[in-house]
Coordinates of C-alpha atoms in Angstrom, one line a residue:
X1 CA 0.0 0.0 0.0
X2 CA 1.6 2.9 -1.0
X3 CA 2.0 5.8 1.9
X4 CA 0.1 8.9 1.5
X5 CA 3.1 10.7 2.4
X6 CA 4.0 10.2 -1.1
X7 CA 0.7 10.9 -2.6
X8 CA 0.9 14.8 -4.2
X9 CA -0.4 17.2 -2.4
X10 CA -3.6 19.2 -3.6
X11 CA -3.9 23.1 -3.0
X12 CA -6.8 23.6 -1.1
X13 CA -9.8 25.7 -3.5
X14 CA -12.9 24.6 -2.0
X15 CA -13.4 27.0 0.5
X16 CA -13.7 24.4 3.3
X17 CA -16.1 21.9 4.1
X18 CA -18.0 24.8 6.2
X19 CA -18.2 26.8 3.1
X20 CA -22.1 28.9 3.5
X21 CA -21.9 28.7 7.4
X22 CA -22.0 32.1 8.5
X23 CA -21.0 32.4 12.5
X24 CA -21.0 35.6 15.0
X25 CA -17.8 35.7 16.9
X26 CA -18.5 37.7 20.4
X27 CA -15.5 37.1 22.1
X28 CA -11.5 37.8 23.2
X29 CA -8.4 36.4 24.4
X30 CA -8.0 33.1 23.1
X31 CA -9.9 30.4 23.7
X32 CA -13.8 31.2 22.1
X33 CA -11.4 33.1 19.2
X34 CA -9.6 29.8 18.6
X35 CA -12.4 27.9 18.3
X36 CA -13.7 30.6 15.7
X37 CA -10.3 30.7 14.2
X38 CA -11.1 26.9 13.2
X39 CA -14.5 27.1 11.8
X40 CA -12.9 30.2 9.6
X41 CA -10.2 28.0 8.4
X42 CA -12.8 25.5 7.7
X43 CA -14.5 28.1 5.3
X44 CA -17.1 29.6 7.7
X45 CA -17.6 33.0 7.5
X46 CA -16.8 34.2 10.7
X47 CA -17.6 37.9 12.2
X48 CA -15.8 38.9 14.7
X49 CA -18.1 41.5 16.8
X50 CA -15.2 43.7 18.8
X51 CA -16.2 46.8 21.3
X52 CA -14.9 50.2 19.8
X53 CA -10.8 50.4 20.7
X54 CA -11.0 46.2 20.1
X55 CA -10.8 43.0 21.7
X56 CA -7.5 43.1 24.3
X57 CA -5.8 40.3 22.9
X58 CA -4.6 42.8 20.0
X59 CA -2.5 44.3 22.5
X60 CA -1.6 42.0 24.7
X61 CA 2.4 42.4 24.7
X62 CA 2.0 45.7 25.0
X63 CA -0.4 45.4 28.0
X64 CA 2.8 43.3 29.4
X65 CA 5.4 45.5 28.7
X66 CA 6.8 44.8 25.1
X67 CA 7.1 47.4 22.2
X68 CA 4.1 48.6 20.3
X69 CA 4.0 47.0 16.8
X70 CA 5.4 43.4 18.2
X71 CA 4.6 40.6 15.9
X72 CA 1.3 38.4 17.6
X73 CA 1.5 35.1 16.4
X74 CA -1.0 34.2 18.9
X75 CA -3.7 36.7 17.7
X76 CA -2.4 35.9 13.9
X77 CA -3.6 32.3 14.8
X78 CA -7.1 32.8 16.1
X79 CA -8.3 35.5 13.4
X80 CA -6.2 35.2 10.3
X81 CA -9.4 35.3 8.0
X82 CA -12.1 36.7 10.0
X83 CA -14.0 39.8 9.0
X84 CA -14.3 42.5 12.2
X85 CA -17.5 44.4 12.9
X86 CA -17.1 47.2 15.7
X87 CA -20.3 48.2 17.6
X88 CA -21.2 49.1 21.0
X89 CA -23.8 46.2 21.6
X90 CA -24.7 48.2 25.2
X91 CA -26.2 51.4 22.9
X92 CA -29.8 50.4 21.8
X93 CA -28.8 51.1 18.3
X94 CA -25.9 48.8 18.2
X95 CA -27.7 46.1 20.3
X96 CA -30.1 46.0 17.4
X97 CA -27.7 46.1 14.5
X98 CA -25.7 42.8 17.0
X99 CA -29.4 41.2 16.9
X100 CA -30.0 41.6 13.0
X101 CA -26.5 39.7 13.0
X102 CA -27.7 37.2 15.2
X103 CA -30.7 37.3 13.0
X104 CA -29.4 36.5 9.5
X105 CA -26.3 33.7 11.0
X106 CA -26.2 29.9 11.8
X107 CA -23.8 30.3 15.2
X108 CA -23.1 32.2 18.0
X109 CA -20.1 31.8 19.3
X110 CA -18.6 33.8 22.8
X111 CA -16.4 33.2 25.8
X112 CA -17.5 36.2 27.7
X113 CA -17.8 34.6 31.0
X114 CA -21.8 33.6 32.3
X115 CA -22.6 36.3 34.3
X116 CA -22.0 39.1 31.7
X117 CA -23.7 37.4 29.5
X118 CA -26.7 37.1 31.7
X119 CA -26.6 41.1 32.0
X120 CA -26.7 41.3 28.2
X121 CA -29.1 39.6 27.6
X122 CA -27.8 36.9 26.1
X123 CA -28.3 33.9 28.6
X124 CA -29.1 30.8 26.6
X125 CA -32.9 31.0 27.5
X126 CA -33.2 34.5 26.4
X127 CA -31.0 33.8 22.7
X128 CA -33.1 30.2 22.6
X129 CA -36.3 32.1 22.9
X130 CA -35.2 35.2 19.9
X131 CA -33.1 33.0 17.6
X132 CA -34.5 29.7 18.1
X133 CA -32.7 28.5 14.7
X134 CA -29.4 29.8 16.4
X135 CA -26.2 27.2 17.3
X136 CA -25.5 29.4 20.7
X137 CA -21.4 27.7 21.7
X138 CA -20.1 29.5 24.8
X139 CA -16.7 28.7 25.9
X140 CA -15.7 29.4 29.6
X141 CA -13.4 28.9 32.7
X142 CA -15.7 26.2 34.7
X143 CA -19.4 26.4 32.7
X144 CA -22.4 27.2 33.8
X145 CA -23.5 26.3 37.2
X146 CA -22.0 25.9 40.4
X147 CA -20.4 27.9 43.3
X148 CA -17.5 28.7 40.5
X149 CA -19.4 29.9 37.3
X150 CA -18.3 33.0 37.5
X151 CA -15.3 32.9 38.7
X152 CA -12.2 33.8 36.3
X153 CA -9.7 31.1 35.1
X154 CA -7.2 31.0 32.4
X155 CA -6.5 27.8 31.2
X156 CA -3.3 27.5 34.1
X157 CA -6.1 27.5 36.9
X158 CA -9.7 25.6 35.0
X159 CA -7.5 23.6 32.7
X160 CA -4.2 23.0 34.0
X161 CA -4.6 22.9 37.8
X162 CA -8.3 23.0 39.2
X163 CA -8.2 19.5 37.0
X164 CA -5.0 17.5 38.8
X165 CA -3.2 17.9 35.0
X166 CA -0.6 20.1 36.8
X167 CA -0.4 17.8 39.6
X168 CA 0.2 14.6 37.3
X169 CA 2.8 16.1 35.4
X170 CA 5.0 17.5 38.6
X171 CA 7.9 15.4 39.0
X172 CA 7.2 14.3 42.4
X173 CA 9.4 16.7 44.8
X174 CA 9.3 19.4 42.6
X175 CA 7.2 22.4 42.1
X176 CA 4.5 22.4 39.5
X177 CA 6.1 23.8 36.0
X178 CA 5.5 27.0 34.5
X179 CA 2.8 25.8 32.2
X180 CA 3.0 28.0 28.9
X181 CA -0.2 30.1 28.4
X182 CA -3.0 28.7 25.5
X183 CA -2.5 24.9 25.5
X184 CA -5.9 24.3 27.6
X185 CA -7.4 27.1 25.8
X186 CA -6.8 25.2 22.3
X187 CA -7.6 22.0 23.6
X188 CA -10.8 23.7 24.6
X189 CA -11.2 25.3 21.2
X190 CA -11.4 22.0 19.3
X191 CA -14.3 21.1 22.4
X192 CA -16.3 24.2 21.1
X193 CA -16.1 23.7 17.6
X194 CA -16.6 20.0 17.5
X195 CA -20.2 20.8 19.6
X196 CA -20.9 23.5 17.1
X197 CA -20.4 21.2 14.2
X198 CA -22.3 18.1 16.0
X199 CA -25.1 20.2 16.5
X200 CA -25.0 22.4 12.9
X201 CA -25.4 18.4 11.8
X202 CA -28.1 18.1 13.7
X203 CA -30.5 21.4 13.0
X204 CA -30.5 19.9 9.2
X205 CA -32.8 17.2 10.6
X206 CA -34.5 19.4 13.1
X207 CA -34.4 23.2 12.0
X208 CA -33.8 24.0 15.5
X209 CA -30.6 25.3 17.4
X210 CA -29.1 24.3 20.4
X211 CA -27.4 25.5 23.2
X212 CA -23.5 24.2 23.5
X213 CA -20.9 24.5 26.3
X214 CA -17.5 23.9 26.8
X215 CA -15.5 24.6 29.6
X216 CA -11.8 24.5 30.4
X217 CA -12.7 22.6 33.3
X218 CA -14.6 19.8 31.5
X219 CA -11.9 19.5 28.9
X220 CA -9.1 19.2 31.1
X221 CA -11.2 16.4 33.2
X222 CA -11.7 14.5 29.8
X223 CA -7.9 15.3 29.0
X224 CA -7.5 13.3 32.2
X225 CA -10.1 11.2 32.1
X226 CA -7.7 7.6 32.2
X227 CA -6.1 8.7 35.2
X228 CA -9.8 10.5 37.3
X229 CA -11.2 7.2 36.1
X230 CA -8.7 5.2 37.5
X231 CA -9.2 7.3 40.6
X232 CA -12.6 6.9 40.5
X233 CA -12.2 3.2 40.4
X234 CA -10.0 2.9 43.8
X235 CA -7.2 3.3 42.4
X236 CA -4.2 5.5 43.0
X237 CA -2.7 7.3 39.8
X238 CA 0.7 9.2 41.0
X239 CA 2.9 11.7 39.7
X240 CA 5.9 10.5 37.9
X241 CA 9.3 10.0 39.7
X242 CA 12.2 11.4 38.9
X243 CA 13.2 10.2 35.5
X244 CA 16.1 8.5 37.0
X245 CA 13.9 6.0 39.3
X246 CA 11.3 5.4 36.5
X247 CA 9.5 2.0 36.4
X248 CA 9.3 2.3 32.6
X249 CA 12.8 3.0 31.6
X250 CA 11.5 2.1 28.0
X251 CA 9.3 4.9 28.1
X252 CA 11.5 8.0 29.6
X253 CA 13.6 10.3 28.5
X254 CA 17.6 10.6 28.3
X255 CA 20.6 13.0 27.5
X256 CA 23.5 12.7 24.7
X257 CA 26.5 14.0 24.5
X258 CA 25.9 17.0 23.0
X259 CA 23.2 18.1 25.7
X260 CA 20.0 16.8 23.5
X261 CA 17.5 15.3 25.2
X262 CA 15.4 12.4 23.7
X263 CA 12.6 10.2 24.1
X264 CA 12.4 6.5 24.0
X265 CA 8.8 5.4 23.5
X266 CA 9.0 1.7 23.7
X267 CA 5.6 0.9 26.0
X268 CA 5.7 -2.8 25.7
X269 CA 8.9 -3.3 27.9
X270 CA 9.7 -6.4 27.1
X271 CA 9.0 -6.4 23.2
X272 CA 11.3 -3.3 22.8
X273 CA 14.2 -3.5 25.1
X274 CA 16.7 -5.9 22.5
X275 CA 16.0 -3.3 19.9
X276 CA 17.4 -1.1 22.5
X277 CA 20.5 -3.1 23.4
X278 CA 21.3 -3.8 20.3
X279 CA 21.2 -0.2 19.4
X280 CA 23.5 0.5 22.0
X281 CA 26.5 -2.9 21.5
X282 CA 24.8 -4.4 24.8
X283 CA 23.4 -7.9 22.9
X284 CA 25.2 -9.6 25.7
X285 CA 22.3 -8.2 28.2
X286 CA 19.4 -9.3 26.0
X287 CA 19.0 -12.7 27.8
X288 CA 20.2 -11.2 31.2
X289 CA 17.5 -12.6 33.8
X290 CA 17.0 -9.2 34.9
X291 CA 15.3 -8.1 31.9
X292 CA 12.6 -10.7 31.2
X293 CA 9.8 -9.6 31.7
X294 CA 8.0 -5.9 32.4
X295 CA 7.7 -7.2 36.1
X296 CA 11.4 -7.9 36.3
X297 CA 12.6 -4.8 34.2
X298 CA 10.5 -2.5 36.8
X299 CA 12.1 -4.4 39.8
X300 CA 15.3 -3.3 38.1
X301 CA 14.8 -0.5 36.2
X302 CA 17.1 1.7 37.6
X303 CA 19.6 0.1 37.2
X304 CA 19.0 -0.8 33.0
X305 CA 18.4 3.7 33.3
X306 CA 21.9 3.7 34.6
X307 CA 23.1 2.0 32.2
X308 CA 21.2 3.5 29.2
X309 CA 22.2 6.8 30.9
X310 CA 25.8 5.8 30.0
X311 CA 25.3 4.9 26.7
X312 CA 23.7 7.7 25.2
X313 CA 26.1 9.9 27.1
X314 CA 28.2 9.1 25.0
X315 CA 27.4 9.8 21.6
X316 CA 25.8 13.0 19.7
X317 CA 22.0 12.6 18.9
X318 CA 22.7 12.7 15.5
X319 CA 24.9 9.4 16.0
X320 CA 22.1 7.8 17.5
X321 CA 19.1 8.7 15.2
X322 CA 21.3 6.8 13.0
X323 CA 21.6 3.9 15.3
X324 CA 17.8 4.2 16.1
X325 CA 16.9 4.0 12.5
X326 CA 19.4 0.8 12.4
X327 CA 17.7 -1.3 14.7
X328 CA 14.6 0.0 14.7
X329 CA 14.0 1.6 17.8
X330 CA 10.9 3.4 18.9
X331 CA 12.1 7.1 19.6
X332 CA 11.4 11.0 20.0
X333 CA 13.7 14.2 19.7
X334 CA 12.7 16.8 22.1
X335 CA 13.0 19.4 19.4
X336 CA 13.1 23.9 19.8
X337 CA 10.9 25.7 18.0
X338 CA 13.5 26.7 15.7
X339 CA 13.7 22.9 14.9
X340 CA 10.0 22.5 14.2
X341 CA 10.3 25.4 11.6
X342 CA 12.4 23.0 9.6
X343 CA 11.1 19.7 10.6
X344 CA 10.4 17.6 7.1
X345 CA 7.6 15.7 8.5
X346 CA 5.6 19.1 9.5
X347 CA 6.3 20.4 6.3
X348 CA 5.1 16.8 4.3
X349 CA 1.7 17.0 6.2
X350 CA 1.6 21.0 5.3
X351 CA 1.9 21.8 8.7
X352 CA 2.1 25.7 8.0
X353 CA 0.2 28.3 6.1
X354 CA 1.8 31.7 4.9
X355 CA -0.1 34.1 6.0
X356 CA 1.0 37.9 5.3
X357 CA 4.2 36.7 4.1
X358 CA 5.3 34.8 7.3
X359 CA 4.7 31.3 8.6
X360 CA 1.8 30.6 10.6
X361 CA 0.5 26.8 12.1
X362 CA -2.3 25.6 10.3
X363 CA -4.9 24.2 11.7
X364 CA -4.8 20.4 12.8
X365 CA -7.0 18.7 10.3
X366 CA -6.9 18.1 6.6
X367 CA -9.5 17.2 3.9
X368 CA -8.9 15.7 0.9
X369 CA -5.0 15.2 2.2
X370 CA -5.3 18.8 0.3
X371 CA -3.1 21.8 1.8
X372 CA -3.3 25.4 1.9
X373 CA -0.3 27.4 1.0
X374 CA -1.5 30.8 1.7
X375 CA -4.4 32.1 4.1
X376 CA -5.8 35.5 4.8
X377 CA -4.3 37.8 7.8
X378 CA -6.3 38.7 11.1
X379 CA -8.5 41.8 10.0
X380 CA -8.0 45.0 11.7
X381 CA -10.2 46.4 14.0
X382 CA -13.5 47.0 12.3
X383 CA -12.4 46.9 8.9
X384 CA -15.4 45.2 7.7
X385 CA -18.1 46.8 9.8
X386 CA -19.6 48.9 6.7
X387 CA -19.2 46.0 4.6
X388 CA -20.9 43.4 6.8
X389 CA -23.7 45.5 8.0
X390 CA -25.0 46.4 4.4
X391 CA -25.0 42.9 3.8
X392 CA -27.6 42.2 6.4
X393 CA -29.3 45.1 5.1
X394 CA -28.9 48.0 7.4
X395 CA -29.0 51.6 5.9
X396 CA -26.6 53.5 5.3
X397 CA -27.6 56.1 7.3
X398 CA -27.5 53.7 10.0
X399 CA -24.3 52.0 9.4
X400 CA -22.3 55.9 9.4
X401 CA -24.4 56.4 12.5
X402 CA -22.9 53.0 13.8
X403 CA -19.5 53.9 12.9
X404 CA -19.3 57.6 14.3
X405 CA -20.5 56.0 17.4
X406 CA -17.4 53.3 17.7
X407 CA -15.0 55.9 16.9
X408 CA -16.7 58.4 19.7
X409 CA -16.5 55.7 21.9
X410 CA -13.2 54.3 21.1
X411 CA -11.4 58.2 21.7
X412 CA -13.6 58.1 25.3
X413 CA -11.6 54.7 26.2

């Protein structure tokens, strides 16, 4: 069977499979614009609604100190083909122009967190009961309900430690790592989206919205779930030693000579472990009594990580990708950024999309196998209000009425 890797790759011209879905963006930061940011790429037409001035995450580095004008990959990531609307939904005249909008689209989709929501009107009984054809998809910290509804949470508190991820990835001894910022919130983007589809499947049978949630909470739970299950069951899921008293020495991670850290991914013990010692000149170990079975390797697996600590110690990585290739070992680099710019693999899959003439990570999914070598910057701040708002058929006396009001209230900010 040939590999598809060696199939040619088709430039994407459909549009997307989500071509003709038209979706309301109401939201900021990351993780509800993420989740917008991949129905766009899918070829939904996504407006993004921002208050006059613009959602925060536009300015985020300079909100924590950094130049003006500094590149936001981050922002590039969650808009790049979006059209932006600016109105001041609190004024009854842009509350009205937000509900035509609402009116004329198949989704909804916010992270503004539950309360606020409830004090714009736009609780999930009060949009069911308005836009009863509407996909409403809100995206928050811990959902709605509870003592903590309300409550604020990034993804490091509702994703990474309210759900015991944090905890089971802390070397035991150690303090909890400094968990890079976005990583639940994507996680919880493909939640949202994956609702919103699921239920955009179901309203051709029915004609009738629904209302979907997704939390950082819930997906960091289901992230999880294997080890709160096992919890849930009686048992007692830890967090891992130290690498260098590891009970799977077939599955950790080790150091070369050159200061580049690898993984070995072997999970059946047993099955992998001659690969291994082959790979490193040791065949005289490969009937050692020691190493038998997964029982006996754990029972002395600090001493085979002492050993394979030595080994790889003493050659560069590059030495032993060749070795690992050799013999077949199962293996990982622990690669920079700057390496995953230039990793072949990524680029064979078509990993990255240019978009204003600089490399940005496409989305995770292909159709087709086809790829996409170009895709539309983030807009800027209410470049397509006129243009939208026409479309659903407001005046233009309105829409300039609409616009000197965002501008007023943008130079009050």
């Amino acid at each position: 069977m040939q590999k598809t890797s060696t199939e040619p790759h088709r430039e994407n011209k459909t549009g997307g499979p989500l071509n003709g879905v038209r979706v309301v963006e109401f939201g900021h930061w990351m993780a509800g614009p993420l989740a917008g940011g991949l129905l766009c790429d899918w070829g939904a037409d996504v407006i993004k609604v921002e208050p006059p001035g613009g959602e925060p995450m536009r300015t985020i580095f300079a909100r924590m100190g950094a130049r003006d004008g500094t590149p936001n990959a981050a922002f590039t990531l969650a808009n790049r083909g979006k059209r932006s609307v600016v109105i001041d939904i609190k004024a009854p005249q842009g509350r009205q122009a937000f509900e035509t909008l609402l009116q004329g689209s198949d989704v909804l989709l916010t992270n503004l967190k539950p309360d606020a929501l409830e004090r714009l009107g736009l609780s999930p009984d009060a949009v069911r009961n308005r836009h009863g054809h509407l996909v409403y998809c809100t995206v928050s910290a811990y959902g709605w309900g509870g003592p903590d509804q309300d409550r604020p949470g990034y993804d490091i508190a509702a994703f990474f430690g309210r759900t015991g991820i944090a905890h089971e990835i802390t070397t035991e001894g150690t303090a909890p790592p400094a968990l890079l910022q976005g990583i639940g919130d994507a996680f919880t983007a493909l939640s949202a989206a994956t609702g919103i589809l699921a239920t955009l499947l179901e309203r051709q049978k029915t004609g009738h919205g629904r209302f979907v949630e997704a939390s950082l909470l819930r997906t960091g739970m289901w992230a999880l779930g294997s080890e709160l299950g096992q919890q849930a069951l009686g048992g007692h899921p830890r967090p891992p030693r130290p690498r260098e008293q590891s009970r799977t020495p077939m599955y950790n991670s080790y150091c070369t000579a050159d200061k580049r850290w690898f993984f070995l991914v072997g999970v059946e013990a047993r099955r992998h472990l001659p690969n291994v010692l082959q790979a490193i000149g040791r065949e005289d170990l490969i009937g050692d009594v020691r190493f038998q079975s997964p029982r006996s390797i754990a029972a002395h697996s600090s001493e085979l990580i002492r050993l394979l600590d030595k080994a790889f110690g003493g050659q560069t990585l590059s030495y032993w990708k060749d070795r690992f290739d050799e013999h077949q070992v199962w293996w990982a680099p622990v690669q920079t950024p700057e390496e995953v710019l230039t990793d072949p693999q990524a680029a064979a899959i078509g990993a990255w999309v240019e978009v204003d003439g600089e490399k940005s990570v496409d989305n995770p999914l292909r159709f087709d196998l086809a790829r996409r070598s170009r895709a539309p910057g983030a807009p800027a701040t209410g470049a397509h209000t006129a243009e939208v708002l026409a479309e659903f058929g407001l005046p233009e006396e309105t829409i300039q009425q609409l616009l000197a009001q965002a501008v007023s209230k943008e130079g009050e900010a």
